[in-house]
GROMACS .gro file of C-alpha atoms in nm:
model
  165
    1GLU     CA    1   1.646   8.481   9.850
    2LEU     CA    2   2.020   8.472   9.994
    3VAL     CA    3   1.954   8.119   9.988
    4GLY     CA    4   1.931   8.091   9.597
    5ARG     CA    5   2.205   8.332   9.669
    6TYR     CA    6   2.479   8.193   9.840
    7THR     CA    7   2.454   7.785   9.840
    8ASP     CA    8   2.648   7.732   9.544
    9SER     CA    9   2.924   7.946   9.684
   10ILE     CA   10   2.978   7.846   9.957
   11TYR     CA   11   2.893   7.477   9.878
   12ASN     CA   12   3.198   7.512   9.641
   13PHE     CA   13   3.465   7.716   9.958
   14SER     CA   14   3.382   7.471  10.207
   15VAL     CA   15   3.393   7.125   9.949
   16ARG     CA   16   3.743   7.275   9.910
   17PHE     CA   17   3.825   7.187  10.279
   18VAL     CA   18   3.602   6.923  10.367
   19GLY     CA   19   3.504   6.742  10.069
   20LYS     CA   20   3.120   6.716   9.839
   21GLU     CA   21   2.975   6.466  10.154
   22GLU     CA   22   3.036   6.728  10.449
   23ALA     CA   23   3.001   7.045  10.227
   24THR     CA   24   2.610   6.945  10.207
   25ASP     CA   25   2.605   6.965  10.557
   26ILE     CA   26   2.776   7.313  10.659
   27VAL     CA   27   2.589   7.429  10.408
   28GLN     CA   28   2.285   7.418  10.563
   29ASP     CA   29   2.439   7.431  10.862
   30VAL     CA   30   2.547   7.850  10.807
   31PHE     CA   31   2.243   7.873  10.617
   32VAL     CA   32   2.005   7.736  11.000
   33LYS     CA   33   2.308   7.998  11.137
   34VAL     CA   34   2.218   8.260  10.980
   35TRP     CA   35   1.868   8.264  10.946
   36LYS     CA   36   1.881   8.230  11.432
   37SER     CA   37   2.141   8.508  11.338
   38ILE     CA   38   2.034   8.768  11.179
   39LYS     CA   39   1.921   9.050  11.398
   40LYS     CA   40   2.280   9.046  11.432
   41PHE     CA   41   2.373   9.108  11.143
   42ASP     CA   42   2.497   9.535  11.130
   43LYS     CA   43   2.537   9.646  10.756
   44SER     CA   44   2.801   9.986  10.879
   45LYS     CA   45   3.017   9.633  10.976
   46SER     CA   46   3.055   9.482  10.701
   47SER     CA   47   2.897   9.317  10.397
   48PHE     CA   48   2.625   9.058  10.409
   49LYS     CA   49   2.910   8.872  10.179
   50THR     CA   50   3.130   8.903  10.400
   51TRP     CA   51   2.898   8.840  10.706
   52ILE     CA   52   2.807   8.536  10.600
   53PHE     CA   53   3.133   8.385  10.486
   54ARG     CA   54   3.224   8.415  10.824
   55ILE     CA   55   3.027   8.152  10.912
   56ALA     CA   56   3.106   7.950  10.617
   57ARG     CA   57   3.414   7.933  10.728
   58ASN     CA   58   3.394   7.922  11.092
   59THR     CA   59   3.179   7.634  11.029
   60VAL     CA   60   3.445   7.452  10.854
   61ILE     CA   61   3.705   7.511  11.076
   62ASP     CA   62   3.475   7.419  11.370
   63SER     CA   63   3.356   7.032  11.140
   64MET     CA   64   3.781   6.997  11.029
   65ARG     CA   65   3.855   7.025  11.441
   66LYS     CA   66   3.551   6.756  11.555
   67LYS     CA   67   3.712   6.585  11.325
   68LYS     CA   68   4.107   6.613  11.301
   69MET     CA   69   4.241   6.674  10.947
   70VAL     CA   70   4.389   6.955  11.038
   71ASN     CA   71   4.531   7.141  11.250
   72PHE     CA   72   4.412   7.544  11.234
   73SER     CA   73   4.683   7.699  11.392
   74SER     CA   74   4.829   7.825  11.118
   75LEU     CA   75   4.531   8.036  11.022
   76ASP     CA   76   4.591   8.185  11.406
   77THR     CA   77   4.972   8.286  11.333
   78ALA     CA   78   5.122   8.673  11.412
   79ASP     CA   79   5.018   8.847  11.119
   80GLU     CA   80   5.364   8.917  10.827
   81ASN     CA   81   5.363   9.204  10.726
   82PHE     CA   82   5.357   9.221  10.356
   83GLU     CA   83   5.733   9.354  10.320
   84ASP     CA   84   5.872   9.177  10.505
   85THR     CA   85   5.835   8.881  10.231
   86ILE     CA   86   6.040   8.817   9.990
   87LYS     CA   87   5.945   8.962   9.668
   88ASP     CA   88   5.963   8.803   9.308
   89GLU     CA   89   5.969   9.071   9.039
   90SER     CA   90   5.848   8.865   8.785
   91SER     CA   91   5.499   8.691   8.698
   92LEU     CA   92   5.352   8.392   8.558
   93PRO     CA   93   5.506   8.330   8.181
   94SER     CA   94   5.220   8.298   7.995
   95GLU     CA   95   5.414   7.900   7.966
   96ILE     CA   96   5.294   7.874   8.262
   97MET     CA   97   4.932   7.994   8.238
   98SER     CA   98   4.812   7.799   7.974
   99ARG     CA   99   4.919   7.539   8.189
  100LEU     CA  100   4.726   7.694   8.384
  101GLU     CA  101   4.383   7.567   8.171
  102ASP     CA  102   4.429   7.210   8.363
  103GLU     CA  103   4.151   7.290   8.578
  104LYS     CA  104   4.187   6.946   8.763
  105LEU     CA  105   4.622   7.004   8.757
  106LEU     CA  106   4.519   7.335   8.932
  107ASN     CA  107   4.254   7.185   9.131
  108GLU     CA  108   4.544   6.910   9.286
  109LEU     CA  109   4.778   7.223   9.316
  110ILE     CA  110   4.616   7.394   9.492
  111ASP     CA  111   4.483   7.153   9.809
  112GLY     CA  112   4.807   7.144   9.771
  113LEU     CA  113   4.851   7.492  10.005
  114PRO     CA  114   4.809   7.541  10.344
  115ASN     CA  115   4.479   7.613  10.422
  116ASP     CA  116   4.491   7.987  10.449
  117TYR     CA  117   4.713   8.122  10.101
  118LYS     CA  118   4.452   7.838   9.991
  119GLU     CA  119   4.159   8.025  10.130
  120VAL     CA  120   4.270   8.356  10.031
  121LEU     CA  121   4.285   8.172   9.626
  122ILE     CA  122   3.937   8.091   9.619
  123LEU     CA  123   3.819   8.345   9.779
  124HIS     CA  124   4.007   8.609   9.538
  125TYR     CA  125   3.874   8.340   9.210
  126GLN     CA  126   3.688   8.217   9.310
  127GLU     CA  127   3.456   8.431   9.545
  128ASP     CA  128   3.555   8.761   9.346
  129MET     CA  129   3.599   8.959   9.681
  130THR     CA  130   3.810   9.220   9.687
  131PHE     CA  131   4.140   9.179   9.917
  132ALA     CA  132   3.995   9.384  10.149
  133GLU     CA  133   3.660   9.183  10.175
  134ILE     CA  134   3.986   8.897  10.243
  135GLY     CA  135   4.092   9.030  10.551
  136GLU     CA  136   3.794   9.112  10.700
  137LEU     CA  137   3.635   8.773  10.681
  138LEU     CA  138   3.976   8.663  10.829
  139ASP     CA  139   4.010   8.942  11.070
  140LYS     CA  140   4.374   8.977  10.847
  141PRO     CA  141   4.542   9.284  10.780
  142LEU     CA  142   4.521   9.379  10.421
  143ASN     CA  143   4.885   9.313  10.384
  144THR     CA  144   4.823   8.993  10.569
  145VAL     CA  145   4.603   8.842  10.249
  146LYS     CA  146   4.845   9.010  10.037
  147SER     CA  147   5.118   8.805  10.115
  148HIS     CA  148   4.929   8.455  10.125
  149HIS     CA  149   4.808   8.557   9.771
  150TYR     CA  150   5.166   8.564   9.643
  151ARG     CA  151   5.308   8.331   9.873
  152ALA     CA  152   5.024   8.104   9.707
  153LEU     CA  153   5.028   8.217   9.368
  154THR     CA  154   5.448   8.195   9.427
  155SER     CA  155   5.408   7.850   9.560
  156LEU     CA  156   5.184   7.768   9.252
  157LYS     CA  157   5.423   7.848   9.060
  158GLU     CA  158   5.644   7.645   9.192
  159LYS     CA  159   5.526   7.425   9.211
  160LEU     CA  160   5.416   7.410   8.803
  161LEU     CA  161   5.775   7.452   8.687
  162HIS     CA  162   5.842   7.150   8.847
  163GLN     CA  163   5.572   6.920   8.646
  164ASN     CA  164   5.665   6.682   8.398
  165TYR     CA  165   5.456   6.734   8.077
   0.00000   0.00000   0.00000
């Protein structure tokens, strides 16, 4: 039941960071790790979804480090306060939102974001996680998650404004 429920989500999350072939291996590794450590799961500390995604995220990071695909130091940097970020009070105009219907463009833009921003967007919009769940998964304060979300959207907005159509 767990494999059926979480395989696609873990694969879709992983493929955004490591590609299709490696994502398949990561999904298998995640379920082996879950099977070996299921007795350690404590539902009073987190939801199962958060717990399994933490395993998936750590497996992705381990895989990327082994292949030296990326420096993950940005994921471990000191926390920032959301209030300290530069605020842009304007929302995304409807013209920009209509461009987001082009899934290929959106995926390319998201893939160009820093990993910590990309993670928040994927977990929030693709996996329907709340900011609190994402904070728990990433071991980051809620305001940091909100800040990463805001900065990711701001970056996407800037990239969209500079697209040539």
